[in-house]
C-alpha atoms as a printed R data frame, in Angstrom:
    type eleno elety resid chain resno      x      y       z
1   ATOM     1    CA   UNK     A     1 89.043 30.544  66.099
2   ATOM     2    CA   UNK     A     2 87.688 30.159  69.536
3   ATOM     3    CA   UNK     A     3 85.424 32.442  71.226
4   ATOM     4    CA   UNK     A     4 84.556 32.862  75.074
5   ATOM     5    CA   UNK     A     5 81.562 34.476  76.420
6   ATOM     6    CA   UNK     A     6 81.319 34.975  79.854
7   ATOM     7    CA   UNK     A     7 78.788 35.411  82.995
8   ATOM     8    CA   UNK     A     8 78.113 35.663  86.205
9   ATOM     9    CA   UNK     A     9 79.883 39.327  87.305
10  ATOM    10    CA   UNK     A    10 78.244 41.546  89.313
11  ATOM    11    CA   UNK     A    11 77.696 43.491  92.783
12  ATOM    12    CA   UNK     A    12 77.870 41.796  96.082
13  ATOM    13    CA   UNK     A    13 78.665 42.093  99.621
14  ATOM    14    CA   UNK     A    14 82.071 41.011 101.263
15  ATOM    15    CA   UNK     A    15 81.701 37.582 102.433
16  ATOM    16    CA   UNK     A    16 79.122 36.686  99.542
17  ATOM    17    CA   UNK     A    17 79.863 34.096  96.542
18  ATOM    18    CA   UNK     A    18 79.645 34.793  93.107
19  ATOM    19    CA   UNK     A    19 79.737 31.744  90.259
20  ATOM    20    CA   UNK     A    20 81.497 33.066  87.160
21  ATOM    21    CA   UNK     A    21 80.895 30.951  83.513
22  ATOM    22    CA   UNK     A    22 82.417 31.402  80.445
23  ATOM    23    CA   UNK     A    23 81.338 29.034  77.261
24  ATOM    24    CA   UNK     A    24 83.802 28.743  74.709
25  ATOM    25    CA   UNK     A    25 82.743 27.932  70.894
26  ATOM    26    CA   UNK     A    26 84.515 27.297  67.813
27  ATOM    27    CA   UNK     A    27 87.084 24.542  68.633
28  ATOM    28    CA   UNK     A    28 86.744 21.194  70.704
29  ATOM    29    CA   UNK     A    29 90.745 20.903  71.390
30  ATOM    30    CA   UNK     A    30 91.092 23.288  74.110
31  ATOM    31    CA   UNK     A    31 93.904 22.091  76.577
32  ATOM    32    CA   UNK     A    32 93.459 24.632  79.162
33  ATOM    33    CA   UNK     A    33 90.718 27.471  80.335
34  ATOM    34    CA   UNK     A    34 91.074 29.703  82.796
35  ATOM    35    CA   UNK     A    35 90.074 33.177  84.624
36  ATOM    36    CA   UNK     A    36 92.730 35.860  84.918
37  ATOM    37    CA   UNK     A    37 91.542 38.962  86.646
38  ATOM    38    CA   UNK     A    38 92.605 42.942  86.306
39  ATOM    39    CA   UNK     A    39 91.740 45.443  89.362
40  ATOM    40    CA   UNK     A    40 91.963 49.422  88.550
41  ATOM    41    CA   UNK     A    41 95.711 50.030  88.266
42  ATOM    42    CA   UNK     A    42 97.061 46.868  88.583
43  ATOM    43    CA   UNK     A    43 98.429 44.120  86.378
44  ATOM    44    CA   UNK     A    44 96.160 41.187  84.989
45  ATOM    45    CA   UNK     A    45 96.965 38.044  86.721
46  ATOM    46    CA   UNK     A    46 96.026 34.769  86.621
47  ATOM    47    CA   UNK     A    47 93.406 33.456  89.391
48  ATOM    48    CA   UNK     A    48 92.746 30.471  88.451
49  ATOM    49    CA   UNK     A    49 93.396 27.681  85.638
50  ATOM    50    CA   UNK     A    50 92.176 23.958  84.743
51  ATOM    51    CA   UNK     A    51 94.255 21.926  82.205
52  ATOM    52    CA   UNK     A    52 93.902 18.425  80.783
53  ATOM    53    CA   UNK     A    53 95.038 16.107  82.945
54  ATOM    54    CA   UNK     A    54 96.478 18.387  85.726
55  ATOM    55    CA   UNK     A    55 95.630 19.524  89.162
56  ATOM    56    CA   UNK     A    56 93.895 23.152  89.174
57  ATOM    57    CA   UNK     A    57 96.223 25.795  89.957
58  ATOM    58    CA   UNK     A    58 94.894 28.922  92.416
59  ATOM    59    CA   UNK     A    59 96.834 32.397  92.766
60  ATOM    60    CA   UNK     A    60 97.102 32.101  96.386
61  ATOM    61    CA   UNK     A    61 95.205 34.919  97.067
62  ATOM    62    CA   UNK     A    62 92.035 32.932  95.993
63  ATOM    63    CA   UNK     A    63 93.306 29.528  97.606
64  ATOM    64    CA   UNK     A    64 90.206 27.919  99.885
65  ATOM    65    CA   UNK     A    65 87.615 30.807  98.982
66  ATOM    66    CA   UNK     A    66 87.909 30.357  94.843
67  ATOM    67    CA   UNK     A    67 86.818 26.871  93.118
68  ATOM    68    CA   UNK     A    68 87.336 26.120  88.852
69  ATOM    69    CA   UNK     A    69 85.501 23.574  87.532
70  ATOM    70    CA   UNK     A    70 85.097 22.507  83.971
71  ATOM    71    CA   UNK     A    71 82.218 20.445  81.925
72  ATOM    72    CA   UNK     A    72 84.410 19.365  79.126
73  ATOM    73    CA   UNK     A    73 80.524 18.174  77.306
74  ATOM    74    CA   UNK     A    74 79.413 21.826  77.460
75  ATOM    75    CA   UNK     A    75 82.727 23.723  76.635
76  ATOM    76    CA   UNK     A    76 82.659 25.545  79.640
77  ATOM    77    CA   UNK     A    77 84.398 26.440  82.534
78  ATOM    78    CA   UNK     A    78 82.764 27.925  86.602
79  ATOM    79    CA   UNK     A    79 84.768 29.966  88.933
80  ATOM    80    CA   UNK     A    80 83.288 29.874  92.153
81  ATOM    81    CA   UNK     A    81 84.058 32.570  94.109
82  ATOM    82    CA   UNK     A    82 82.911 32.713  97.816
83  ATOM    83    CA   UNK     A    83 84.013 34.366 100.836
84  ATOM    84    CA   UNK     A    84 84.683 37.280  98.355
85  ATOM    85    CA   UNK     A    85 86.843 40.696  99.836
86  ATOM    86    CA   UNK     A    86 86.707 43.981  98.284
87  ATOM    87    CA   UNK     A    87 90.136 43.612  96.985
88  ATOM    88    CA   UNK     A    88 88.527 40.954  94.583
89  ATOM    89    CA   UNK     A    89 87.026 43.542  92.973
90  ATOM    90    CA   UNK     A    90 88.526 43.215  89.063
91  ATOM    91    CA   UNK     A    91 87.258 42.306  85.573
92  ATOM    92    CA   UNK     A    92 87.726 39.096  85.271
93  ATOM    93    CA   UNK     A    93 88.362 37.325  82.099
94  ATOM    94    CA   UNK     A    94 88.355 33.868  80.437
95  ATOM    95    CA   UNK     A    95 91.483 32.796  78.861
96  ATOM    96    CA   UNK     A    96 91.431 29.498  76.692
97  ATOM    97    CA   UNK     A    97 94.200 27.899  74.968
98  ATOM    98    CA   UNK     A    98 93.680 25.401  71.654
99  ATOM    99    CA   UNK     A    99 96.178 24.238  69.935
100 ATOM   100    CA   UNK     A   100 99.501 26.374  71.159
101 ATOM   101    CA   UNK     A   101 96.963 30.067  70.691
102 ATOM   102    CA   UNK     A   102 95.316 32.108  73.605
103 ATOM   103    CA   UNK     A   103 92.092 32.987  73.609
104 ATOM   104    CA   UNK     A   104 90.318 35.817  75.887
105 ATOM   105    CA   UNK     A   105 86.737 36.950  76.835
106 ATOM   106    CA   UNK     A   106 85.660 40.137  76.724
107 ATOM   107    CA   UNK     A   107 85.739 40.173  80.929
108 ATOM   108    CA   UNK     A   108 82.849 40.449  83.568
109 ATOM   109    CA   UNK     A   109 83.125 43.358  86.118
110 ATOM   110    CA   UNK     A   110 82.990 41.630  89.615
111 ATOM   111    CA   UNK     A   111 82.409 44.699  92.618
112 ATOM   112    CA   UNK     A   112 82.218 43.555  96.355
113 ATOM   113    CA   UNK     A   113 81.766 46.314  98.630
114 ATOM   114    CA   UNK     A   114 82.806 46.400 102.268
């Protein structure tokens, strides 16, 4: 059983940065973490993911202003969000996979006002 705490939501202006974190406990064979992201009335969907041994993958509507980064020692993984819009405003959540299963945070409310 894995579990995935996260940090790092909050309020900020558009054009600001935000560094989300989420630690993940309970297994060391996690292939792939990630941050999916749900806005009021609209489908999750993936932002951003890191997996063993692959390039990063970035919805495009994050490409150039979002970064995910991983420390593999610490069992966590960063979003860096800058240049942030209002339509980034979402919960975002961690997402982990280990061994074939997904795992998900509880989500961190991100808000940027215009």
């Amino acid at each position: 059983q894995v579990q995935l705490v996260e940090s790092g939501g909050g309020l900020v202006q558009a054009g600001g940065s935000l560094r989300l974190s989420c630690t993940a406990s309970g297994s060391s064979r996690i292939s792939a973490m990630g941050w999916y992201r749900r806005a009021p009335g609209m489908q999750r969907e993936l932002v951003a993911r890191i997996s063993n041994g692959r390039t990063p993958y970035y919805a495009d509507s994050v490409k150039g202003r979002f970064t995910i980064s991983r420390d593999n020692a610490l069992n966590t993984v960063y979003l860096q969000m800058n240049s942030l819009k209002p339509e980034d405003t979402a919960v975002y959540y961690c997402n982990a996979v280990s061994i074939d299963l997904e795992y998900w945070g509880r989500g961190t409310q991100v808000t940027v006002s215009s």
